[in-house]
Amino acid sequence: MTNDNEYHPSPELVTDKSGMVLHTNDAFNTLMAGELAQLHQKNISNFFQASDRDYLNTEIWPQLQRNGKIKEILLYLITTNQRCVPVMLNATKGEYNQQEAYFWTLFIIGETSRLESALLATRQHANQITQRLLERERFLQALTNAIPGPVSYWSRDLRCQFANRAILNWFNKKPNEVIGTSLLELFGEDTFNFNRPHIDAVLAGQPQEFKRSLPRLDGKIAHTIVNYIPDVDDKGEVQGFFAVVNDITEIKSAESEMRLASSFMQNTLEGVMVTDAEGVIISVNPAYTKITGYSAEEAVGKNPRIVNSGNHDHGFFNQFWTELKNKGKWQGEIWNRRKSGDVYLTWQTITRIPGETEDSVRYVSVFNDMTERWHINESIRHLAFHDPLTDLPNRALMLERLGQLLSKTGREQRQLAVLFLDLDRFKYVNDNLGHDVGDALLKAVARRLQLQIRQTDTLARLGGDEFVILLDNPYSMIEVEHIAKRIITVIGQVFKLGMNEANIGVSIGIATYPAGGSNASELLQNADAAMYAAKNAGRNTYRVFGEHVEEQAQLDICEN
């Protein structure tokens, strides 16, 4: 503001962008009849009556900051001595003392222009109302456009008066192609006739809600819930109705998937159990009840530990939970216990289903009862590694255990002895009393031998009348020889086999680790050589593989 403006006949003032007064001219100071200290550093809104302050703050300031100027705004100025002065307000955006500022000019309205000012005020008020209505319409349009489903308004003559963006997108039409269009024209005759009972009802003042399957532009079917809401005026007359459509296609699809999952869960032969984040059972299927013996009523609300067999240690379950938490899935074999107390084997897959929160996490366990299959596999394995006549370990299992003992003995300070047994005079019994008696004799020999060794030792039948005993960590060679003597004694006692009796003996060869061999093959070969040395010594005795036995074995090989 220049010095020339100091004496401008119209009151003027300068404010910053927040409305604080920076400068006033003499005309404004005279009009306000106040001192400069009272006028400066006040907000411009403080100079006007209360009703104008709101208008200034909510309408004039935003318009001025947006457009850079305003013109012919009628306000009422309140002077320092509380005199009310009507003024016409103009303002422009500019710069004052190198900062953004606003320059305000006030034109005082005299008596001769009262009618003009009244007309101007009326026009201004009308413009304000129009502006507010337009803003309200824009707000309502933005609000309804934010609604994902189609929203429209239909007059009594069934012509569209309003449509949100969703309904335009649904029909792929522009606003001018929908607004004013009849419902019959927009929806088509089939859909219109299908909805006609609901249209008649809503025009009679009755709200409607119904489901419809409608075709989309892409040819797919959309499942919807439609609401018709009557628009009733103050006299109770229906002027039209709102149509609100909610697309529930995804919900219907989810319901279908849930029904399919529920049907699968109810009919599958696999047991299914669902727990919450705390491990509490919330659902089981009929197969779960069939396998475990626990009904849904007995299982729901309980912990899965109700079927714990006790066959697995803490280490197993720690590994189980670690894998489940890290990978979201665990699968493997678990031994469980039925309600009846029977232990059963399952192949179980447990999956973690994430939720929106930790509390909504679910764990789904699907399992098969493998007990019968396990028994069959165990029977097959048993037959593969056991002698069918005596049920003793056969050569394959004996070699496996001998390898394990050698590995353990190599790591620790342990002893190992191999006893090779061959029955004396067995062929005579078999030839003279028959093979059935011979078989019964072999079973009886196996039972007597088992009573002479510990559970940690192994007794195996190699075939015919040959047996092998693996002594795991005997105390000394004296104990080994003591066991051999005890075996010779018990085998030399008469065997009563039904109506028959049999008298036999046994020759035993002994090889110890490592003196009698450093591996399985050497130990068996040298124990066998020692057994032949016992036979050559007159039978029904034992020999330990050593220097003399080794020389005898080499002599036998040369003679052969």
XYZ file of C-alpha atoms in Angstrom:
560
model
C 0.000 0.000 0.000
C 1.572 3.287 -1.104
C 1.512 6.652 0.599
C -1.117 7.802 -1.916
C -3.462 5.156 -0.541
C -3.065 6.499 2.971
C -5.543 9.172 2.019
C -7.767 7.025 -0.202
C -11.427 8.042 0.396
C -12.355 4.361 0.931
C -11.223 2.498 4.043
C -8.506 -0.034 3.280
C -6.446 -2.548 5.259
C -3.793 -5.159 4.633
C -3.714 -8.635 6.284
C -1.404 -11.611 6.152
C -2.614 -14.996 4.881
C -4.067 -15.871 8.294
C -6.137 -12.657 8.419
C -3.999 -10.751 10.920
C -4.021 -6.958 10.231
C -0.674 -5.586 9.059
C -1.689 -2.059 7.985
C -4.739 0.246 7.845
C -5.179 3.601 6.016
C -6.495 6.828 7.565
C -9.987 6.318 6.180
C -10.249 2.939 7.913
C -8.849 4.387 11.157
C -11.362 7.228 11.050
C -14.228 4.867 10.287
C -13.341 2.567 13.152
C -12.799 5.570 15.518
C -10.052 3.627 17.257
C -6.386 3.879 17.940
C -3.861 2.057 15.774
C -2.833 -0.207 18.653
C -6.434 -1.355 18.879
C -6.672 -2.033 15.148
C -3.344 -3.656 14.279
C -2.461 -7.269 15.079
C -6.118 -8.200 15.175
C -7.840 -10.664 12.897
C -9.972 -9.041 10.226
C -12.956 -11.172 11.272
C -13.049 -9.307 14.604
C -14.212 -6.141 12.774
C -17.498 -7.691 11.576
C -20.705 -8.841 13.254
C -20.872 -12.406 14.560
C -23.017 -13.823 11.738
C -20.617 -12.381 9.128
C -17.539 -13.855 10.842
C -18.607 -17.414 10.033
C -19.342 -16.456 6.454
C -15.989 -14.715 6.180
C -14.101 -17.729 7.529
C -15.993 -20.513 5.745
C -16.810 -18.911 2.384
C -14.889 -15.705 1.670
C -11.394 -16.740 2.836
C -11.353 -20.084 0.925
C -12.623 -18.332 -2.238
C -10.063 -15.546 -1.910
C -7.164 -17.943 -1.361
C -8.343 -20.123 -4.248
C -9.102 -17.370 -6.848
C -6.870 -14.519 -5.610
C -9.755 -12.020 -5.437
C -13.353 -11.429 -4.362
C -15.844 -8.699 -5.337
C -18.974 -7.076 -3.912
C -19.381 -9.045 -0.702
C -21.906 -7.368 1.628
C -20.875 -7.442 5.299
C -21.620 -5.397 8.414
C -18.662 -3.678 10.070
C -18.712 -3.062 13.850
C -16.747 0.064 14.836
C -14.880 0.599 18.064
C -17.853 2.464 19.491
C -20.157 -0.454 18.471
C -21.704 1.297 15.482
C -22.924 -1.134 12.732
C -21.875 0.027 9.244
C -22.913 -1.828 6.032
C -19.962 -2.144 3.640
C -19.326 -3.698 0.243
C -16.083 -5.672 0.444
C -13.525 -6.230 -2.306
C -10.175 -8.011 -1.803
C -7.156 -9.043 -3.862
C -4.085 -11.150 -3.192
C -0.697 -9.444 -3.361
C 2.593 -8.787 -1.546
C 3.342 -6.502 1.413
C 6.817 -6.054 2.874
C 8.015 -9.033 0.796
C 5.421 -11.445 2.178
C 2.143 -12.824 0.926
C -0.683 -10.435 1.844
C -4.313 -9.561 1.101
C -5.550 -6.026 0.331
C -9.109 -5.259 1.466
C -11.199 -2.243 0.274
C -14.474 -1.327 2.003
C -17.163 0.736 0.212
C -19.590 2.251 2.700
C -23.195 1.924 1.553
C -25.145 5.196 1.878
C -28.915 5.753 2.268
C -29.441 6.357 -1.453
C -28.139 2.874 -2.290
C -30.043 0.950 0.383
C -32.381 -0.664 -2.167
C -29.471 -1.609 -4.400
C -27.609 -3.103 -1.467
C -30.693 -5.022 -0.383
C -31.048 -6.444 -3.876
C -27.350 -7.273 -3.896
C -27.649 -8.931 -0.494
C -30.576 -11.002 -1.743
C -28.621 -12.062 -4.806
C -25.591 -12.836 -2.647
C -27.717 -14.922 -0.284
C -29.248 -16.786 -3.219
C -25.786 -17.456 -4.592
C -24.698 -18.740 -1.201
C -27.656 -21.116 -1.039
C -27.031 -22.280 -4.604
C -23.360 -22.841 -3.856
C -24.195 -24.851 -0.750
C -26.739 -26.931 -2.636
C -24.177 -27.627 -5.352
C -21.602 -28.609 -2.757
C -24.146 -30.837 -1.019
C -24.987 -32.458 -4.340
C -21.292 -33.011 -5.057
C -20.885 -34.501 -1.582
C -23.845 -36.849 -2.048
C -22.553 -37.844 -5.493
C -19.081 -38.547 -4.071
C -20.633 -40.461 -1.185
C -22.766 -42.693 -3.388
C -19.885 -43.181 -5.840
C -17.876 -44.567 -2.948
C -20.534 -47.257 -2.444
C -19.349 -50.331 -4.396
C -22.860 -51.439 -5.401
C -25.258 -49.700 -7.836
C -27.418 -46.935 -6.266
C -30.150 -45.084 -8.196
C -33.319 -43.043 -7.687
C -36.489 -43.531 -9.743
C -39.459 -41.184 -9.941
C -43.077 -42.383 -9.905
C -43.065 -42.470 -13.706
C -40.113 -44.926 -13.409
C -37.485 -42.628 -14.890
C -33.971 -42.433 -13.456
C -33.256 -39.211 -11.585
C -29.936 -40.206 -10.031
C -27.308 -42.908 -10.619
C -23.953 -43.511 -8.972
C -20.768 -44.576 -10.738
C -21.307 -48.287 -9.994
C -24.586 -48.442 -11.924
C -23.002 -46.591 -14.841
C -20.150 -49.116 -14.864
C -22.611 -52.006 -14.589
C -24.386 -50.980 -17.813
C -21.265 -49.376 -19.356
C -23.160 -46.125 -19.964
C -22.514 -42.421 -19.492
C -24.605 -40.305 -17.051
C -26.632 -38.658 -19.840
C -27.452 -42.123 -21.179
C -28.935 -43.182 -17.823
C -30.438 -40.051 -16.230
C -33.962 -39.609 -17.594
C -34.034 -43.142 -19.033
C -37.022 -45.338 -18.170
C -36.481 -48.396 -16.012
C -37.964 -50.595 -18.765
C -35.527 -49.229 -21.335
C -32.489 -49.635 -19.075
C -33.235 -53.096 -17.667
C -34.994 -54.718 -20.593
C -38.455 -56.256 -20.712
C -37.633 -59.605 -19.029
C -35.912 -58.104 -15.997
C -38.504 -55.326 -15.750
C -41.415 -57.790 -15.750
C -39.580 -59.984 -13.261
C -39.179 -57.015 -10.885
C -42.638 -55.505 -11.536
C -44.298 -56.913 -8.368
C -41.571 -55.326 -6.243
C -41.831 -52.029 -8.150
C -45.595 -51.863 -7.593
C -45.113 -52.683 -3.904
C -42.473 -49.989 -3.287
C -44.595 -47.356 -5.071
C -47.325 -48.355 -2.642
C -44.961 -47.438 0.191
C -43.726 -50.939 1.037
C -39.906 -51.399 1.247
C -38.688 -54.390 -0.768
C -35.722 -56.739 -0.410
C -35.186 -59.644 -2.776
C -32.430 -61.687 -4.454
C -31.740 -61.632 -8.167
C -29.184 -63.252 -10.446
C -28.314 -60.707 -13.126
C -26.098 -61.017 -16.212
C -23.023 -58.803 -16.426
C -21.655 -57.274 -19.592
C -18.878 -59.899 -19.583
C -21.509 -62.655 -19.708
C -20.961 -63.819 -16.136
C -23.855 -64.075 -13.703
C -23.859 -61.776 -10.672
C -25.761 -62.767 -7.540
C -27.314 -59.724 -5.886
C -29.544 -58.562 -3.033
C -31.803 -55.712 -4.198
C -33.449 -53.155 -1.886
C -36.218 -50.805 -3.049
C -36.745 -47.987 -0.501
C -39.786 -45.685 -0.949
C -39.269 -41.891 -0.921
C -42.217 -40.554 1.082
C -42.890 -36.797 1.369
C -44.357 -34.897 4.343
C -47.871 -35.692 3.161
C -47.158 -39.428 3.162
C -47.195 -39.670 -0.632
C -44.571 -41.764 -2.449
C -42.589 -39.572 -4.831
C -40.316 -42.333 -6.069
C -37.910 -44.901 -4.699
C -34.239 -45.613 -4.164
C -32.773 -48.807 -5.641
C -29.710 -50.200 -3.828
C -28.022 -53.323 -5.224
C -25.457 -55.348 -3.260
C -23.302 -57.748 -5.273
C -22.972 -60.933 -3.187
C -21.348 -63.054 -5.898
C -18.137 -63.520 -3.870
C -20.164 -64.323 -0.750
C -22.217 -66.907 -2.688
C -19.001 -68.369 -4.081
C -17.496 -68.537 -0.583
C -20.676 -70.176 0.741
C -20.503 -72.737 -2.068
C -16.870 -73.486 -1.256
C -17.730 -73.781 2.433
C -20.547 -76.220 1.654
C -18.175 -78.245 -0.522
C -15.520 -78.225 2.207
C -18.121 -79.197 4.817
C -19.393 -82.024 2.593
C -15.842 -83.271 2.062
C -15.101 -83.063 5.775
C -18.254 -84.982 6.671
C -17.774 -87.728 4.063
C -14.022 -88.239 3.795
C -12.535 -91.412 5.267
C -9.686 -89.383 6.735
C -10.002 -88.015 10.240
C -10.199 -84.216 10.370
C -9.717 -82.083 13.480
C -9.687 -78.269 13.664
C -8.268 -76.385 16.658
C -8.032 -72.709 17.551
C -4.815 -70.777 18.196
C -4.678 -72.124 21.769
C -4.954 -75.744 20.624
C -8.567 -76.229 21.727
C -10.577 -78.547 19.458
C -13.426 -76.641 17.761
C -14.501 -79.196 15.137
C -14.095 -82.868 14.212
C -15.626 -84.996 11.479
C -17.309 -88.453 11.651
C -14.091 -90.196 10.545
C -12.327 -88.697 13.575
C -14.932 -90.314 15.812
C -14.637 -93.645 13.983
C -10.832 -93.705 14.331
C -10.408 -92.319 17.863
C -13.658 -93.451 19.487
C -14.357 -89.910 20.763
C -17.636 -88.319 19.650
C -17.772 -84.665 18.575
C -19.413 -83.786 21.909
C -16.566 -85.473 23.798
C -13.777 -83.934 21.696
C -14.876 -80.324 21.103
C -13.523 -78.018 23.774
C -10.765 -80.472 24.718
C -7.052 -80.468 23.902
C -5.777 -82.926 21.227
C -3.754 -84.535 24.035
C -6.830 -86.665 24.822
C -5.429 -89.148 22.260
C -1.791 -88.876 23.393
C -0.243 -92.343 23.570
C 2.861 -91.351 25.527
C 5.046 -93.010 22.864
C 6.756 -89.751 21.870
C 9.133 -87.703 24.026
C 9.439 -83.932 24.440
C 12.119 -83.770 21.751
C 9.674 -85.140 19.179
C 7.042 -82.524 19.991
C 9.592 -79.686 20.160
C 10.720 -80.524 16.633
C 7.083 -80.890 15.586
C 6.122 -77.374 16.816
C 9.297 -75.785 15.440
C 8.586 -77.083 11.941
C 4.899 -76.153 12.167
C 5.686 -72.573 13.210
C 8.512 -72.067 10.690
C 6.944 -73.783 7.680
C 3.229 -73.609 8.533
C 2.934 -77.368 7.990
C 4.042 -80.647 9.536
C 3.494 -84.219 8.446
C 4.660 -87.551 9.714
C 3.803 -90.630 11.753
C 2.304 -90.280 15.232
C 1.264 -92.985 17.645
C -2.021 -92.121 19.398
C -4.367 -93.875 21.813
C -8.053 -94.573 21.187
C -10.752 -93.988 23.760
C -10.713 -97.775 24.283
C -7.025 -97.597 25.265
C -5.726 -99.255 22.091
C -2.657 -97.621 20.559
C -2.830 -96.860 16.849
C -0.505 -95.359 14.237
C -1.512 -92.394 12.065
C 0.005 -90.567 9.142
C -0.857 -87.007 10.036
C -0.686 -83.681 8.186
C -1.164 -80.523 10.277
C -1.507 -77.150 8.550
C -1.528 -73.688 10.093
C -4.280 -71.490 8.623
C -3.409 -67.797 9.180
C -6.095 -65.369 10.341
C -6.438 -61.599 10.426
C -5.218 -61.724 14.042
C -3.254 -64.264 16.066
C -6.462 -65.226 17.889
C -8.123 -66.207 14.606
C -5.360 -68.659 13.583
C -6.597 -72.218 13.025
C -4.786 -75.567 12.862
C -6.232 -78.294 10.637
C -5.139 -81.885 11.217
C -5.912 -84.569 8.622
C -4.893 -88.150 9.436
C -5.177 -91.770 8.329
C -5.242 -94.834 10.572
C -2.182 -96.801 9.408
C -2.210 -99.403 12.175
C -3.358 -102.325 10.041
C -0.956 -101.419 7.249
C 1.836 -101.035 9.814
C 1.110 -104.505 11.222
C 1.181 -105.964 7.703
C 4.478 -104.208 6.945
C 5.915 -105.322 10.269
C 4.836 -108.904 9.541
C 6.514 -108.774 6.140
C 9.634 -107.252 7.664
C 9.611 -109.867 10.415
C 9.375 -112.677 7.879
C 12.237 -111.127 5.913
C 14.526 -111.028 8.945
C 13.456 -114.069 10.991
C 13.661 -117.804 10.654
C 10.145 -119.116 9.870
C 10.601 -122.279 11.970
C 12.062 -120.942 15.225
C 11.130 -117.237 14.803
C 14.773 -116.408 15.637
C 16.676 -113.683 13.720
C 18.014 -115.048 10.460
C 21.422 -114.508 8.876
C 20.476 -111.061 7.462
C 19.269 -109.664 10.785
C 22.173 -111.271 12.623
C 24.655 -109.581 10.245
C 22.876 -106.241 10.720
C 23.102 -106.496 14.492
C 26.699 -107.684 14.334
C 27.533 -104.594 12.274
C 25.852 -102.381 14.852
C 27.750 -104.040 17.700
C 31.060 -103.651 15.866
C 30.333 -99.938 15.282
C 29.457 -99.435 18.958
C 32.460 -101.464 20.137
C 34.771 -99.428 17.901
C 33.600 -96.179 19.531
C 33.553 -97.384 23.145
C 35.628 -99.660 25.377
C 33.434 -102.737 24.952
C 33.786 -106.494 24.442
C 32.194 -108.627 21.718
C 32.092 -112.396 21.269
C 30.656 -114.529 18.473
C 29.613 -118.154 19.250
C 29.096 -120.472 16.276
C 26.977 -123.550 17.246
C 26.480 -126.774 15.321
C 24.273 -129.562 16.761
C 25.827 -133.015 17.103
C 23.798 -136.106 16.020
C 20.937 -133.945 14.701
C 21.065 -135.696 11.307
C 20.498 -139.041 13.039
C 17.312 -137.750 14.724
C 16.047 -136.177 11.522
C 16.683 -139.305 9.424
C 15.334 -141.836 11.924
C 12.496 -140.022 13.682
C 11.327 -137.891 10.747
C 11.448 -134.253 9.731
C 8.519 -133.274 11.983
C 10.428 -134.486 15.017
C 13.559 -132.781 13.666
C 11.655 -129.491 13.386
C 10.261 -129.855 16.899
C 13.796 -130.530 18.159
C 15.128 -127.331 16.523
C 12.345 -125.291 18.207
C 13.144 -126.875 21.567
C 16.857 -126.153 21.113
C 16.043 -122.502 20.301
C 13.988 -122.175 23.502
C 16.784 -123.642 25.669
C 19.403 -121.429 24.079
C 17.340 -118.260 24.648
C 17.273 -119.013 28.362
C 21.088 -118.991 28.505
C 21.660 -115.459 27.174
C 20.642 -111.909 28.084
C 18.066 -109.736 26.297
C 20.885 -107.573 24.946
C 22.449 -110.600 23.261
C 21.329 -112.061 19.920
C 20.495 -115.668 19.090
C 20.136 -116.436 15.368
C 19.544 -119.539 13.270
C 21.614 -119.631 10.095
C 19.875 -122.700 8.683
C 19.874 -126.462 9.190
C 21.285 -127.172 12.662
C 23.570 -124.110 12.820
C 23.042 -121.232 15.299
C 25.028 -118.080 16.106
C 25.068 -116.181 19.397
C 26.299 -112.561 19.642
C 27.362 -111.681 23.183
C 27.172 -107.908 23.683
C 29.923 -106.639 26.017
C 30.599 -109.741 28.162
C 32.561 -109.090 31.344
C 35.504 -111.301 30.397
C 36.595 -114.329 28.436
C 35.854 -116.400 31.526
C 32.166 -115.397 31.284
C 32.130 -116.281 27.565
C 33.523 -119.753 28.229
C 31.118 -120.165 31.151
C 28.184 -119.471 28.839
C 29.553 -121.977 26.284
C 29.849 -124.688 28.985
C 26.314 -123.960 30.214
C 24.963 -124.289 26.675
C 26.736 -127.631 26.187
C 25.179 -128.860 29.426
C 21.551 -127.844 28.654
C 21.698 -129.097 25.069
C 23.126 -132.428 26.276
C 19.993 -133.050 28.378
C 17.306 -135.352 26.932
C 14.667 -133.684 24.735
C 11.135 -135.118 25.144
C 9.363 -134.623 21.816
C 5.883 -136.058 22.172
C 6.218 -139.864 22.154
C 9.880 -139.582 21.240
C 13.098 -138.691 22.985
C 16.266 -137.278 21.499
C 19.854 -137.104 22.801
C 22.090 -134.641 21.010
C 25.127 -132.499 21.711
C 26.567 -129.233 20.426
C 29.981 -128.115 19.191
C 30.799 -124.429 19.735
C 33.413 -122.170 18.137
C 34.217 -118.811 19.761
C 35.773 -115.711 18.185
C 36.234 -112.450 20.102
C 36.798 -108.919 18.820
C 39.413 -107.920 17.875
C 41.620 -110.981 18.530
C 39.293 -113.250 16.540
C 38.585 -110.817 13.714
C 38.337 -107.102 12.951
C 35.102 -107.263 10.952
C 31.939 -109.310 10.703
C 33.184 -111.601 7.957
C 36.408 -112.475 9.823
C 34.610 -113.021 13.136
C 32.085 -115.455 11.602
C 34.700 -117.247 9.540
C 37.005 -117.692 12.523
C 34.174 -118.728 14.875
C 33.169 -121.319 12.260
C 36.803 -122.555 12.120
C 36.857 -122.832 15.910
C 33.595 -124.830 15.807
C 35.173 -127.317 13.393
C 38.149 -127.567 15.734
C 35.687 -128.501 18.511
C 34.165 -131.196 16.280
C 37.619 -132.574 15.522
C 38.309 -132.635 19.238
C 35.505 -135.150 19.760
C 32.366 -133.049 19.582
C 30.125 -131.720 22.391
C 32.794 -129.205 23.419
C 33.974 -125.676 22.531
C 37.097 -124.093 21.147
C 38.271 -120.437 21.142
C 39.812 -119.138 17.953
C 43.516 -118.612 18.532
C 46.893 -119.763 17.348
C 46.274 -123.560 17.439
C 42.793 -123.238 15.969
C 44.113 -121.003 13.199
C 46.815 -123.575 12.328
C 44.236 -126.375 12.329
C 41.927 -124.355 10.069
C 44.751 -123.751 7.590
C 45.586 -127.505 7.676
C 42.004 -128.449 6.933
C 41.976 -126.024 3.970
C 45.235 -127.602 2.585
C 43.875 -131.148 2.950
C 40.686 -130.202 1.150
